[in-house]
């Protein structure tokens, strides 16, 4: 993955850059040479080279070292030939930079020392700027230089999913404390989400200014809410983040799990692309999202653990159903599981490209 020297050879294809890549074109609902593919959590524990480099480095520390961020982000691009890289980081990195004491515990996820439950707790979340996350600014710049024509996706957690970790103090199945606060003290809830939207927007701006080609807003746990509650308690805040980036001109992807009932509302938040999990076929999802947005998804990550003929049939089905959408970025319905054989991921990339290649001209 090195940058080609512009103009080195007049017979070379003109270098068009990541803004004209198959991934960005699909996000913009423009035709491209093939359906682009990348995988959520492609940089991570399914790769032996990742486990090796992380052997003696804690997760948060690795997110704060531009050399490691760059290497880990490039690993799946080199190995699989995916159409986009995603910045190696975590959704809690900006909240830690904003002053919240937390750690990422192996096998558990983010754990917050003192959960946020009061107005005074909300005030502990400071606004951030580039000086608070200079390691992200530096890593993105290094990556953009290394990646050449391959686009880099920046990302952040959406206010609801971040609030869930901060209020619960860690991962939760029911989000009970989060919902209790939301229903019991709507003013405090909105104050918390307002503060988180500021942090998220600032974090995405840093990445945009440093040169990412697209951004993804992860609202992984939004599917825990009814459509009515999503619209009342979450949509205004996610909308502020996504519309706050409109002036960058970058494609914005909005993703959650278990969001079949929320797909239309999530599209209304201002995304160009809506991420869909495996529960909703892409043609059905497109019916709910409308013709003005592309879709991303939606292979069940567990299918990758099945024999190859099963994987192949599912990939073909998803490409078929994705044709109903005005743009399709192939992905999983959620992140790569650590036990996935990386060779299967490489084969999926090759298959998606082969099946979807359109004749030039
Ligand atoms: O997609 C990528 O390859 C980029 C890297 C990335 C990570 N986290 C690295 C990571 C991204 C995009 C995230 C986002 C993230 N983090 C989300 C949203 C996406 C989703 O999965 O829904 C969420 C909810 C988190 C919070 C979080 N961080 C969880 C639930 C975990 C897993 C806990 C565990 O160990 O099983 C983490 C830790 C984490 N983030 C790891 C990685 C590679 C594993 C830590 C390790 O390797 O030691």
mmCIF file of C-alpha atoms and ligand atoms in Angstrom:
data_model
loop_
_atom_site.group_PDB
_atom_site.id
_atom_site.type_symbol
_atom_site.label_atom_id
_atom_site.label_comp_id
_atom_site.label_asym_id
_atom_site.label_seq_id
_atom_site.Cartn_x
_atom_site.Cartn_y
_atom_site.Cartn_z
ATOM 1 C CA UNK A 1 0.000 0.000 0.000
ATOM 2 C CA UNK A 2 2.295 2.777 -1.084
ATOM 3 C CA UNK A 3 1.507 5.938 -2.923
ATOM 4 C CA UNK A 4 2.366 5.883 -6.584
ATOM 5 C CA UNK A 5 4.472 8.780 -7.822
ATOM 6 C CA UNK A 6 2.170 11.061 -9.785
ATOM 7 C CA UNK A 7 3.254 11.480 -13.391
ATOM 8 C CA UNK A 8 6.060 8.906 -13.106
ATOM 9 C CA UNK A 9 4.949 7.318 -16.324
ATOM 10 C CA UNK A 10 2.688 8.990 -18.859
ATOM 11 C CA UNK A 11 1.189 5.588 -19.800
ATOM 12 C CA UNK A 12 0.046 4.991 -16.228
ATOM 13 C CA UNK A 13 -3.641 5.310 -15.436
ATOM 14 C CA UNK A 14 -4.203 8.831 -14.106
ATOM 15 C CA UNK A 15 -4.282 8.764 -10.319
ATOM 16 C CA UNK A 16 -7.755 9.709 -9.191
ATOM 17 C CA UNK A 17 -7.440 9.438 -5.445
ATOM 18 C CA UNK A 18 -9.762 8.050 -2.778
ATOM 19 C CA UNK A 19 -12.582 10.517 -3.587
ATOM 20 C CA UNK A 20 -13.088 8.597 -6.854
ATOM 21 C CA UNK A 21 -12.723 5.114 -5.318
ATOM 22 C CA UNK A 22 -15.409 2.412 -5.707
ATOM 23 C CA UNK A 23 -16.227 2.845 -1.988
ATOM 24 C CA UNK A 24 -16.842 6.613 -2.121
ATOM 25 C CA UNK A 25 -18.720 6.265 -5.419
ATOM 26 C CA UNK A 26 -21.097 3.681 -3.929
ATOM 27 C CA UNK A 27 -21.658 5.932 -0.877
ATOM 28 C CA UNK A 28 -22.617 8.715 -3.288
ATOM 29 C CA UNK A 29 -24.907 6.357 -5.241
ATOM 30 C CA UNK A 30 -22.728 6.700 -8.340
ATOM 31 C CA UNK A 31 -21.923 3.715 -10.569
ATOM 32 C CA UNK A 32 -18.501 2.148 -10.058
ATOM 33 C CA UNK A 33 -16.383 -0.718 -11.379
ATOM 34 C CA UNK A 34 -17.542 -3.150 -8.668
ATOM 35 C CA UNK A 35 -19.379 -3.303 -5.354
ATOM 36 C CA UNK A 36 -16.923 -2.144 -2.673
ATOM 37 C CA UNK A 37 -16.369 -4.249 0.449
ATOM 38 C CA UNK A 38 -14.878 -3.674 3.900
ATOM 39 C CA UNK A 39 -15.614 -5.248 7.277
ATOM 40 C CA UNK A 40 -16.490 -3.640 10.569
ATOM 41 C CA UNK A 41 -13.760 -4.680 13.057
ATOM 42 C CA UNK A 42 -11.545 -5.770 10.160
ATOM 43 C CA UNK A 43 -8.570 -4.524 12.199
ATOM 44 C CA UNK A 44 -8.577 -6.771 15.218
ATOM 45 C CA UNK A 45 -8.356 -10.118 16.834
ATOM 46 C CA UNK A 46 -9.120 -12.299 13.831
ATOM 47 C CA UNK A 47 -5.629 -11.389 12.534
ATOM 48 C CA UNK A 48 -2.513 -13.085 13.975
ATOM 49 C CA UNK A 49 -0.437 -10.038 13.022
ATOM 50 C CA UNK A 50 -2.795 -7.889 15.139
ATOM 51 C CA UNK A 51 -2.560 -10.218 18.149
ATOM 52 C CA UNK A 52 1.207 -10.140 17.846
ATOM 53 C CA UNK A 53 1.530 -6.364 17.734
ATOM 54 C CA UNK A 54 -0.964 -5.956 20.622
ATOM 55 C CA UNK A 55 0.630 -8.675 22.808
ATOM 56 C CA UNK A 56 2.083 -6.281 25.386
ATOM 57 C CA UNK A 57 0.162 -3.080 24.693
ATOM 58 C CA UNK A 58 -3.147 -2.174 26.374
ATOM 59 C CA UNK A 59 -6.048 -1.306 24.051
ATOM 60 C CA UNK A 60 -6.312 2.396 24.954
ATOM 61 C CA UNK A 61 -2.552 2.840 24.776
ATOM 62 C CA UNK A 62 -2.495 1.287 21.300
ATOM 63 C CA UNK A 63 -5.177 3.786 20.187
ATOM 64 C CA UNK A 64 -2.920 6.650 21.362
ATOM 65 C CA UNK A 65 0.213 5.557 19.469
ATOM 66 C CA UNK A 66 0.112 6.814 15.867
ATOM 67 C CA UNK A 67 2.722 4.227 14.757
ATOM 68 C CA UNK A 68 0.586 1.348 16.077
ATOM 69 C CA UNK A 69 -2.690 2.856 14.844
ATOM 70 C CA UNK A 70 -1.185 3.167 11.373
ATOM 71 C CA UNK A 71 0.189 -0.368 11.281
ATOM 72 C CA UNK A 72 -2.996 -1.997 12.667
ATOM 73 C CA UNK A 73 -5.241 -0.014 10.310
ATOM 74 C CA UNK A 74 -3.148 -1.108 7.306
ATOM 75 C CA UNK A 75 -3.021 -4.810 8.245
ATOM 76 C CA UNK A 76 -6.451 -5.811 6.829
ATOM 77 C CA UNK A 77 -5.940 -3.637 3.735
ATOM 78 C CA UNK A 78 -2.712 -5.463 2.900
ATOM 79 C CA UNK A 79 -4.065 -8.886 3.732
ATOM 80 C CA UNK A 80 -7.585 -8.810 2.268
ATOM 81 C CA UNK A 81 -7.493 -6.079 -0.389
ATOM 82 C CA UNK A 82 -10.598 -4.442 1.088
ATOM 83 C CA UNK A 83 -11.892 -1.280 -0.608
ATOM 84 C CA UNK A 84 -11.553 0.898 2.485
ATOM 85 C CA UNK A 85 -9.519 1.127 5.667
ATOM 86 C CA UNK A 86 -11.148 2.048 8.987
ATOM 87 C CA UNK A 87 -9.155 3.966 11.546
ATOM 88 C CA UNK A 88 -8.049 1.734 14.418
ATOM 89 C CA UNK A 89 -9.490 3.341 17.554
ATOM 90 C CA UNK A 90 -12.488 2.824 19.813
ATOM 91 C CA UNK A 91 -15.716 4.709 20.423
ATOM 92 C CA UNK A 92 -14.627 5.571 23.994
ATOM 93 C CA UNK A 93 -11.328 7.228 22.937
ATOM 94 C CA UNK A 94 -12.865 10.754 22.622
ATOM 95 C CA UNK A 95 -14.777 10.482 25.927
ATOM 96 C CA UNK A 96 -11.560 9.471 27.670
ATOM 97 C CA UNK A 97 -9.930 12.523 26.048
ATOM 98 C CA UNK A 98 -12.856 14.608 27.380
ATOM 99 C CA UNK A 99 -11.916 13.677 30.948
ATOM 100 C CA UNK A 100 -13.998 10.569 31.701
ATOM 101 C CA UNK A 101 -11.913 7.983 33.537
ATOM 102 C CA UNK A 102 -12.304 4.625 31.820
ATOM 103 C CA UNK A 103 -10.533 1.549 30.535
ATOM 104 C CA UNK A 104 -11.151 -1.033 27.811
ATOM 105 C CA UNK A 105 -11.057 -4.406 29.525
ATOM 106 C CA UNK A 106 -10.146 -7.413 27.327
ATOM 107 C CA UNK A 107 -13.178 -9.660 26.781
ATOM 108 C CA UNK A 108 -15.543 -7.124 28.404
ATOM 109 C CA UNK A 109 -15.248 -3.783 26.628
ATOM 110 C CA UNK A 110 -15.300 -0.230 27.993
ATOM 111 C CA UNK A 111 -15.555 0.089 31.802
ATOM 112 C CA UNK A 112 -16.151 3.528 33.359
ATOM 113 C CA UNK A 113 -14.703 4.230 36.821
ATOM 114 C CA UNK A 114 -17.530 6.529 37.993
ATOM 115 C CA UNK A 115 -20.693 6.191 35.899
ATOM 116 C CA UNK A 116 -22.482 9.369 34.807
ATOM 117 C CA UNK A 117 -25.807 9.785 36.656
ATOM 118 C CA UNK A 118 -26.151 13.476 37.703
ATOM 119 C CA UNK A 119 -25.819 16.978 36.230
ATOM 120 C CA UNK A 120 -22.477 17.354 38.040
ATOM 121 C CA UNK A 121 -21.316 14.125 36.342
ATOM 122 C CA UNK A 122 -22.307 15.534 32.932
ATOM 123 C CA UNK A 123 -20.175 18.596 33.670
ATOM 124 C CA UNK A 124 -17.156 16.330 34.039
ATOM 125 C CA UNK A 125 -17.337 15.726 30.256
ATOM 126 C CA UNK A 126 -15.234 18.576 28.835
ATOM 127 C CA UNK A 127 -15.338 19.828 25.244
ATOM 128 C CA UNK A 128 -12.410 18.525 23.170
ATOM 129 C CA UNK A 129 -10.324 19.940 20.336
ATOM 130 C CA UNK A 130 -7.449 18.668 18.218
ATOM 131 C CA UNK A 131 -4.910 19.134 21.039
ATOM 132 C CA UNK A 132 -6.781 16.549 23.156
ATOM 133 C CA UNK A 133 -6.548 13.905 20.413
ATOM 134 C CA UNK A 134 -3.397 14.942 18.547
ATOM 135 C CA UNK A 135 -2.479 11.235 18.201
ATOM 136 C CA UNK A 136 -5.600 10.720 16.056
ATOM 137 C CA UNK A 137 -4.771 13.747 13.901
ATOM 138 C CA UNK A 138 -1.250 12.399 13.394
ATOM 139 C CA UNK A 139 -2.362 8.821 12.711
ATOM 140 C CA UNK A 140 -4.904 9.910 10.083
ATOM 141 C CA UNK A 141 -2.276 12.035 8.310
ATOM 142 C CA UNK A 142 0.211 9.135 8.295
ATOM 143 C CA UNK A 143 -2.470 6.780 7.007
ATOM 144 C CA UNK A 144 -3.707 9.037 4.228
ATOM 145 C CA UNK A 145 -0.112 9.263 2.961
ATOM 146 C CA UNK A 146 0.345 5.464 3.111
ATOM 147 C CA UNK A 147 -3.026 4.467 1.685
ATOM 148 C CA UNK A 148 -2.787 6.240 -1.678
ATOM 149 C CA UNK A 149 -6.051 5.634 -3.543
ATOM 150 C CA UNK A 150 -7.601 3.515 -0.781
ATOM 151 C CA UNK A 151 -10.065 5.587 1.252
ATOM 152 C CA UNK A 152 -9.817 5.846 5.034
ATOM 153 C CA UNK A 153 -13.041 5.791 7.065
ATOM 154 C CA UNK A 154 -13.080 7.837 10.243
ATOM 155 C CA UNK A 155 -15.615 7.026 12.936
ATOM 156 C CA UNK A 156 -17.159 7.890 16.272
ATOM 157 C CA UNK A 157 -19.810 6.501 18.607
ATOM 158 C CA UNK A 158 -23.240 8.151 18.490
ATOM 159 C CA UNK A 159 -24.611 9.890 21.604
ATOM 160 C CA UNK A 160 -26.994 7.044 22.630
ATOM 161 C CA UNK A 161 -24.392 4.270 22.442
ATOM 162 C CA UNK A 162 -21.797 6.403 24.239
ATOM 163 C CA UNK A 163 -24.371 7.400 26.877
ATOM 164 C CA UNK A 164 -25.164 3.741 27.475
ATOM 165 C CA UNK A 165 -21.522 2.942 28.352
ATOM 166 C CA UNK A 166 -21.208 6.071 30.516
ATOM 167 C CA UNK A 167 -24.477 5.602 32.439
ATOM 168 C CA UNK A 168 -24.239 1.817 32.862
ATOM 169 C CA UNK A 169 -20.517 1.960 33.651
ATOM 170 C CA UNK A 170 -19.886 -0.826 31.137
ATOM 171 C CA UNK A 171 -21.564 -3.049 28.551
ATOM 172 C CA UNK A 172 -25.214 -3.858 29.262
ATOM 173 C CA UNK A 173 -27.743 -6.280 27.812
ATOM 174 C CA UNK A 174 -30.872 -4.334 28.815
ATOM 175 C CA UNK A 175 -29.557 -0.727 28.986
ATOM 176 C CA UNK A 176 -31.806 -0.490 32.081
ATOM 177 C CA UNK A 177 -29.995 2.336 33.900
ATOM 178 C CA UNK A 178 -29.683 4.290 30.652
ATOM 179 C CA UNK A 179 -33.399 3.997 29.933
ATOM 180 C CA UNK A 180 -34.294 4.777 33.563
ATOM 181 C CA UNK A 181 -32.397 8.061 33.247
ATOM 182 C CA UNK A 182 -33.891 8.777 29.819
ATOM 183 C CA UNK A 183 -37.504 8.241 30.975
ATOM 184 C CA UNK A 184 -37.029 9.540 34.525
ATOM 185 C CA UNK A 185 -35.105 12.753 33.834
ATOM 186 C CA UNK A 186 -35.451 13.768 30.179
ATOM 187 C CA UNK A 187 -33.762 17.139 30.792
ATOM 188 C CA UNK A 188 -30.649 15.499 32.199
ATOM 189 C CA UNK A 189 -30.747 12.929 29.390
ATOM 190 C CA UNK A 190 -30.806 15.632 26.730
ATOM 191 C CA UNK A 191 -28.036 17.571 28.529
ATOM 192 C CA UNK A 192 -25.865 14.426 28.521
ATOM 193 C CA UNK A 193 -26.527 13.676 24.846
ATOM 194 C CA UNK A 194 -25.915 17.304 23.947
ATOM 195 C CA UNK A 195 -22.509 17.165 25.585
ATOM 196 C CA UNK A 196 -21.713 13.841 23.886
ATOM 197 C CA UNK A 197 -22.807 15.208 20.506
ATOM 198 C CA UNK A 198 -20.312 18.072 20.969
ATOM 199 C CA UNK A 199 -17.487 15.629 21.752
ATOM 200 C CA UNK A 200 -18.424 13.347 18.845
ATOM 201 C CA UNK A 201 -18.695 16.194 16.387
ATOM 202 C CA UNK A 202 -15.328 17.620 17.461
ATOM 203 C CA UNK A 203 -13.717 14.164 17.194
ATOM 204 C CA UNK A 204 -15.083 13.622 13.677
ATOM 205 C CA UNK A 205 -13.961 17.130 12.653
ATOM 206 C CA UNK A 206 -10.403 16.329 13.688
ATOM 207 C CA UNK A 207 -10.523 13.247 11.445
ATOM 208 C CA UNK A 208 -12.136 15.173 8.571
ATOM 209 C CA UNK A 209 -9.523 17.947 8.794
ATOM 210 C CA UNK A 210 -6.733 15.351 8.807
ATOM 211 C CA UNK A 211 -8.017 13.815 5.565
ATOM 212 C CA UNK A 212 -10.404 10.867 6.044
ATOM 213 C CA UNK A 213 -12.558 10.102 2.979
ATOM 214 C CA UNK A 214 -15.785 9.209 4.827
ATOM 215 C CA UNK A 215 -17.095 8.902 8.377
ATOM 216 C CA UNK A 216 -19.204 6.291 10.127
ATOM 217 C CA UNK A 217 -21.339 7.085 13.157
ATOM 218 C CA UNK A 218 -21.790 3.889 15.204
ATOM 219 C CA UNK A 219 -25.050 3.786 17.154
ATOM 220 C CA UNK A 220 -24.567 0.107 17.860
ATOM 221 C CA UNK A 221 -27.161 -0.185 20.631
ATOM 222 C CA UNK A 222 -29.922 2.079 19.212
ATOM 223 C CA UNK A 223 -31.935 -1.059 18.370
ATOM 224 C CA UNK A 224 -32.797 -1.313 22.077
ATOM 225 C CA UNK A 225 -35.299 1.550 21.567
ATOM 226 C CA UNK A 226 -38.778 1.776 20.048
ATOM 227 C CA UNK A 227 -39.103 4.018 17.006
ATOM 228 C CA UNK A 228 -41.058 6.597 19.058
ATOM 229 C CA UNK A 229 -38.419 6.750 21.800
ATOM 230 C CA UNK A 230 -35.617 6.802 19.231
ATOM 231 C CA UNK A 231 -37.208 9.826 17.549
ATOM 232 C CA UNK A 232 -37.744 11.647 20.836
ATOM 233 C CA UNK A 233 -34.555 10.862 22.747
ATOM 234 C CA UNK A 234 -31.861 10.064 20.185
ATOM 235 C CA UNK A 235 -32.589 11.314 16.669
ATOM 236 C CA UNK A 236 -32.114 15.064 17.442
ATOM 237 C CA UNK A 237 -28.624 14.426 18.815
ATOM 238 C CA UNK A 238 -27.435 12.092 16.053
ATOM 239 C CA UNK A 239 -28.887 14.549 13.538
ATOM 240 C CA UNK A 240 -26.823 17.366 15.034
ATOM 241 C CA UNK A 241 -23.655 15.286 14.600
ATOM 242 C CA UNK A 242 -24.361 14.170 11.025
ATOM 243 C CA UNK A 243 -25.705 17.479 9.712
ATOM 244 C CA UNK A 244 -22.845 19.248 11.513
ATOM 245 C CA UNK A 245 -20.486 17.548 9.058
ATOM 246 C CA UNK A 246 -22.436 18.427 5.904
ATOM 247 C CA UNK A 247 -19.983 21.199 4.979
ATOM 248 C CA UNK A 248 -17.112 18.674 4.765
ATOM 249 C CA UNK A 249 -18.785 17.043 1.741
ATOM 250 C CA UNK A 250 -17.682 13.639 3.072
ATOM 251 C CA UNK A 251 -20.030 10.649 2.816
ATOM 252 C CA UNK A 252 -21.592 9.858 6.206
ATOM 253 C CA UNK A 253 -22.537 6.299 7.193
ATOM 254 C CA UNK A 254 -24.928 5.660 10.085
ATOM 255 C CA UNK A 255 -24.977 2.178 11.600
ATOM 256 C CA UNK A 256 -26.783 0.290 14.352
ATOM 257 C CA UNK A 257 -27.717 -3.287 15.271
ATOM 258 C CA UNK A 258 -31.311 -4.551 15.621
ATOM 259 C CA UNK A 259 -32.576 -1.404 13.897
ATOM 260 C CA UNK A 260 -35.171 -2.898 11.509
ATOM 261 C CA UNK A 261 -37.854 -0.591 12.962
ATOM 262 C CA UNK A 262 -35.505 2.428 12.968
ATOM 263 C CA UNK A 263 -34.011 2.324 9.473
ATOM 264 C CA UNK A 264 -36.170 5.144 8.101
ATOM 265 C CA UNK A 265 -35.482 7.403 11.099
ATOM 266 C CA UNK A 266 -31.755 6.654 11.030
ATOM 267 C CA UNK A 267 -31.658 7.712 7.387
ATOM 268 C CA UNK A 268 -33.435 10.965 8.285
ATOM 269 C CA UNK A 269 -30.607 11.850 10.693
ATOM 270 C CA UNK A 270 -28.561 13.055 7.725
ATOM 271 C CA UNK A 271 -26.607 9.992 6.617
ATOM 272 C CA UNK A 272 -25.718 9.248 2.998
ATOM 273 C CA UNK A 273 -25.475 5.523 3.769
ATOM 274 C CA UNK A 274 -27.442 3.478 6.307
ATOM 275 C CA UNK A 275 -25.831 0.371 7.791
ATOM 276 C CA UNK A 276 -28.158 -2.642 8.009
ATOM 277 C CA UNK A 277 -27.699 -5.725 10.190
ATOM 278 C CA UNK A 278 -28.401 -9.272 8.966
ATOM 279 C CA UNK A 279 -32.003 -9.343 10.188
ATOM 280 C CA UNK A 280 -33.393 -7.164 7.379
ATOM 281 C CA UNK A 281 -32.802 -8.110 3.713
ATOM 282 C CA UNK A 282 -31.229 -5.182 1.830
ATOM 283 C CA UNK A 283 -34.150 -4.841 -0.617
ATOM 284 C CA UNK A 284 -36.593 -4.592 2.301
ATOM 285 C CA UNK A 285 -34.242 -2.149 4.057
ATOM 286 C CA UNK A 286 -34.105 0.023 0.939
ATOM 287 C CA UNK A 287 -37.904 0.144 0.917
ATOM 288 C CA UNK A 288 -37.772 1.553 4.453
ATOM 289 C CA UNK A 289 -34.865 3.952 3.927
ATOM 290 C CA UNK A 290 -35.947 5.311 0.539
ATOM 291 C CA UNK A 291 -34.163 5.952 -2.762
ATOM 292 C CA UNK A 292 -32.009 8.851 -1.524
ATOM 293 C CA UNK A 293 -29.581 6.784 0.511
ATOM 294 C CA UNK A 294 -27.177 3.937 -0.116
ATOM 295 C CA UNK A 295 -27.064 0.874 2.157
ATOM 296 C CA UNK A 296 -24.180 -0.962 3.802
ATOM 297 C CA UNK A 297 -24.226 -4.590 4.937
ATOM 298 C CA UNK A 298 -25.284 -7.174 5.771
ATOM 299 C CA UNK A 299 -23.710 -10.638 6.055
ATOM 300 C CA UNK A 300 -24.256 -12.264 9.456
ATOM 301 C CA UNK A 301 -20.717 -12.429 10.954
ATOM 302 C CA UNK A 302 -21.537 -15.969 12.173
ATOM 303 C CA UNK A 303 -21.961 -17.146 8.562
ATOM 304 C CA UNK A 304 -18.184 -16.708 8.156
ATOM 305 C CA UNK A 305 -17.766 -19.653 10.552
ATOM 306 C CA UNK A 306 -19.788 -21.959 8.227
ATOM 307 C CA UNK A 307 -18.384 -24.062 5.318
ATOM 308 C CA UNK A 308 -17.408 -22.034 2.224
ATOM 309 C CA UNK A 309 -20.403 -23.049 0.020
ATOM 310 C CA UNK A 310 -22.724 -21.533 2.665
ATOM 311 C CA UNK A 311 -20.654 -18.333 2.781
ATOM 312 C CA UNK A 312 -20.639 -18.099 -0.998
ATOM 313 C CA UNK A 313 -24.418 -18.556 -1.292
ATOM 314 C CA UNK A 314 -25.023 -15.864 1.334
ATOM 315 C CA UNK A 315 -22.613 -13.392 -0.308
ATOM 316 C CA UNK A 316 -24.380 -13.908 -3.657
ATOM 317 C CA UNK A 317 -27.815 -13.456 -2.067
ATOM 318 C CA UNK A 318 -26.749 -10.196 -0.407
ATOM 319 C CA UNK A 319 -25.217 -8.818 -3.625
ATOM 320 C CA UNK A 320 -28.460 -9.700 -5.392
ATOM 321 C CA UNK A 321 -30.678 -7.987 -2.821
ATOM 322 C CA UNK A 322 -28.273 -5.023 -2.688
ATOM 323 C CA UNK A 323 -29.048 -4.313 -6.350
ATOM 324 C CA UNK A 324 -32.410 -2.941 -5.198
ATOM 325 C CA UNK A 325 -30.545 -0.106 -3.430
ATOM 326 C CA UNK A 326 -29.281 3.025 -5.198
ATOM 327 C CA UNK A 327 -25.800 2.232 -3.839
ATOM 328 C CA UNK A 328 -24.418 -0.783 -1.927
ATOM 329 C CA UNK A 329 -21.311 -1.094 0.214
ATOM 330 C CA UNK A 330 -20.800 -4.762 1.099
ATOM 331 C CA UNK A 331 -20.061 -5.361 4.797
ATOM 332 C CA UNK A 332 -21.078 -7.586 7.661
ATOM 333 C CA UNK A 333 -24.205 -6.894 9.717
ATOM 334 C CA UNK A 334 -21.899 -6.282 12.722
ATOM 335 C CA UNK A 335 -18.199 -6.686 13.514
ATOM 336 C CA UNK A 336 -15.872 -9.567 12.605
ATOM 337 C CA UNK A 337 -15.840 -12.184 15.391
ATOM 338 C CA UNK A 338 -12.368 -12.896 16.823
ATOM 339 C CA UNK A 339 -12.618 -16.618 15.925
ATOM 340 C CA UNK A 340 -13.104 -15.890 12.191
ATOM 341 C CA UNK A 341 -10.569 -17.488 9.831
ATOM 342 C CA UNK A 342 -8.975 -14.483 8.079
ATOM 343 C CA UNK A 343 -8.627 -16.508 4.875
ATOM 344 C CA UNK A 344 -12.409 -16.627 4.614
ATOM 345 C CA UNK A 345 -12.497 -12.812 4.766
ATOM 346 C CA UNK A 346 -9.963 -12.630 1.926
ATOM 347 C CA UNK A 347 -12.089 -15.030 -0.137
ATOM 348 C CA UNK A 348 -15.218 -12.967 0.505
ATOM 349 C CA UNK A 349 -13.481 -9.822 -0.797
ATOM 350 C CA UNK A 350 -12.427 -11.658 -3.970
ATOM 351 C CA UNK A 351 -15.916 -13.100 -4.453
ATOM 352 C CA UNK A 352 -17.682 -9.750 -3.976
ATOM 353 C CA UNK A 353 -15.356 -8.173 -6.552
ATOM 354 C CA UNK A 354 -15.719 -11.041 -9.029
ATOM 355 C CA UNK A 355 -19.499 -11.310 -8.854
ATOM 356 C CA UNK A 356 -20.115 -7.547 -8.968
ATOM 357 C CA UNK A 357 -17.586 -6.455 -11.602
ATOM 358 C CA UNK A 358 -19.304 -4.412 -14.291
ATOM 359 C CA UNK A 359 -17.890 -4.108 -17.793
ATOM 360 C CA UNK A 360 -16.007 -0.826 -18.324
ATOM 361 C CA UNK A 361 -17.607 1.919 -20.379
HETATM 362 O O1 LIG B 1 -13.695 -1.701 12.792
HETATM 363 C C1 LIG B 1 -12.457 -1.638 12.988
HETATM 364 O O2 LIG B 1 -11.668 -2.498 12.553
HETATM 365 C C2 LIG B 1 -11.874 -0.407 13.677
HETATM 366 C C3 LIG B 1 -11.649 -0.547 15.074
HETATM 367 C C4 LIG B 1 -12.790 -0.462 16.075
HETATM 368 C C5 LIG B 1 -12.654 -0.946 17.394
HETATM 369 N N1 LIG B 1 -13.744 -0.592 18.105
HETATM 370 C C6 LIG B 1 -11.482 -1.649 17.897
HETATM 371 C C7 LIG B 1 -11.633 -2.522 19.083
HETATM 372 C C8 LIG B 1 -14.040 0.142 15.996
HETATM 373 C C9 LIG B 1 -14.727 0.794 14.796
HETATM 374 C C10 LIG B 1 -14.634 0.060 17.293
HETATM 375 C C11 LIG B 1 -15.938 0.660 17.628
HETATM 376 C C12 LIG B 1 -16.640 0.197 18.827
HETATM 377 N N2 LIG B 1 -16.135 -0.028 20.084
HETATM 378 C C13 LIG B 1 -18.031 0.002 18.891
HETATM 379 C C14 LIG B 1 -18.976 0.215 17.744
HETATM 380 C C15 LIG B 1 -18.952 -0.939 16.828
HETATM 381 C C16 LIG B 1 -19.631 -2.160 17.382
HETATM 382 O O3 LIG B 1 -18.916 -3.163 17.581
HETATM 383 O O4 LIG B 1 -20.843 -2.119 17.583
HETATM 384 C C17 LIG B 1 -18.362 -0.394 20.193
HETATM 385 C C18 LIG B 1 -19.743 -0.736 20.707
HETATM 386 C C19 LIG B 1 -17.148 -0.398 20.944
HETATM 387 C C20 LIG B 1 -16.977 -0.707 22.383
HETATM 388 C C21 LIG B 1 -16.095 -1.897 22.533
HETATM 389 N N3 LIG B 1 -14.720 -1.816 22.459
HETATM 390 C C22 LIG B 1 -16.450 -3.272 22.680
HETATM 391 C C23 LIG B 1 -17.870 -3.798 22.808
HETATM 392 C C24 LIG B 1 -15.249 -4.005 22.684
HETATM 393 C C25 LIG B 1 -15.074 -5.509 22.689
HETATM 394 C C26 LIG B 1 -14.761 -6.075 24.034
HETATM 395 C C27 LIG B 1 -14.008 -7.376 23.852
HETATM 396 O O5 LIG B 1 -12.809 -7.395 24.164
HETATM 397 O O6 LIG B 1 -14.613 -8.341 23.371
HETATM 398 C C28 LIG B 1 -14.182 -3.072 22.560
HETATM 399 C C29 LIG B 1 -12.742 -3.357 22.495
HETATM 400 C C30 LIG B 1 -12.174 -3.302 21.115
HETATM 401 N N4 LIG B 1 -12.340 -2.270 20.249
HETATM 402 C C31 LIG B 1 -11.322 -4.261 20.538
HETATM 403 C C32 LIG B 1 -10.972 -3.774 19.267
HETATM 404 C C33 LIG B 1 -10.045 -4.395 18.254
HETATM 405 C C34 LIG B 1 -10.857 -5.541 21.193
HETATM 406 C C35 LIG B 1 -9.803 -5.192 22.208
HETATM 407 C C36 LIG B 1 -8.537 -5.982 22.054
HETATM 408 O O7 LIG B 1 -8.135 -6.333 20.914
HETATM 409 O O8 LIG B 1 -7.901 -6.203 23.099
#
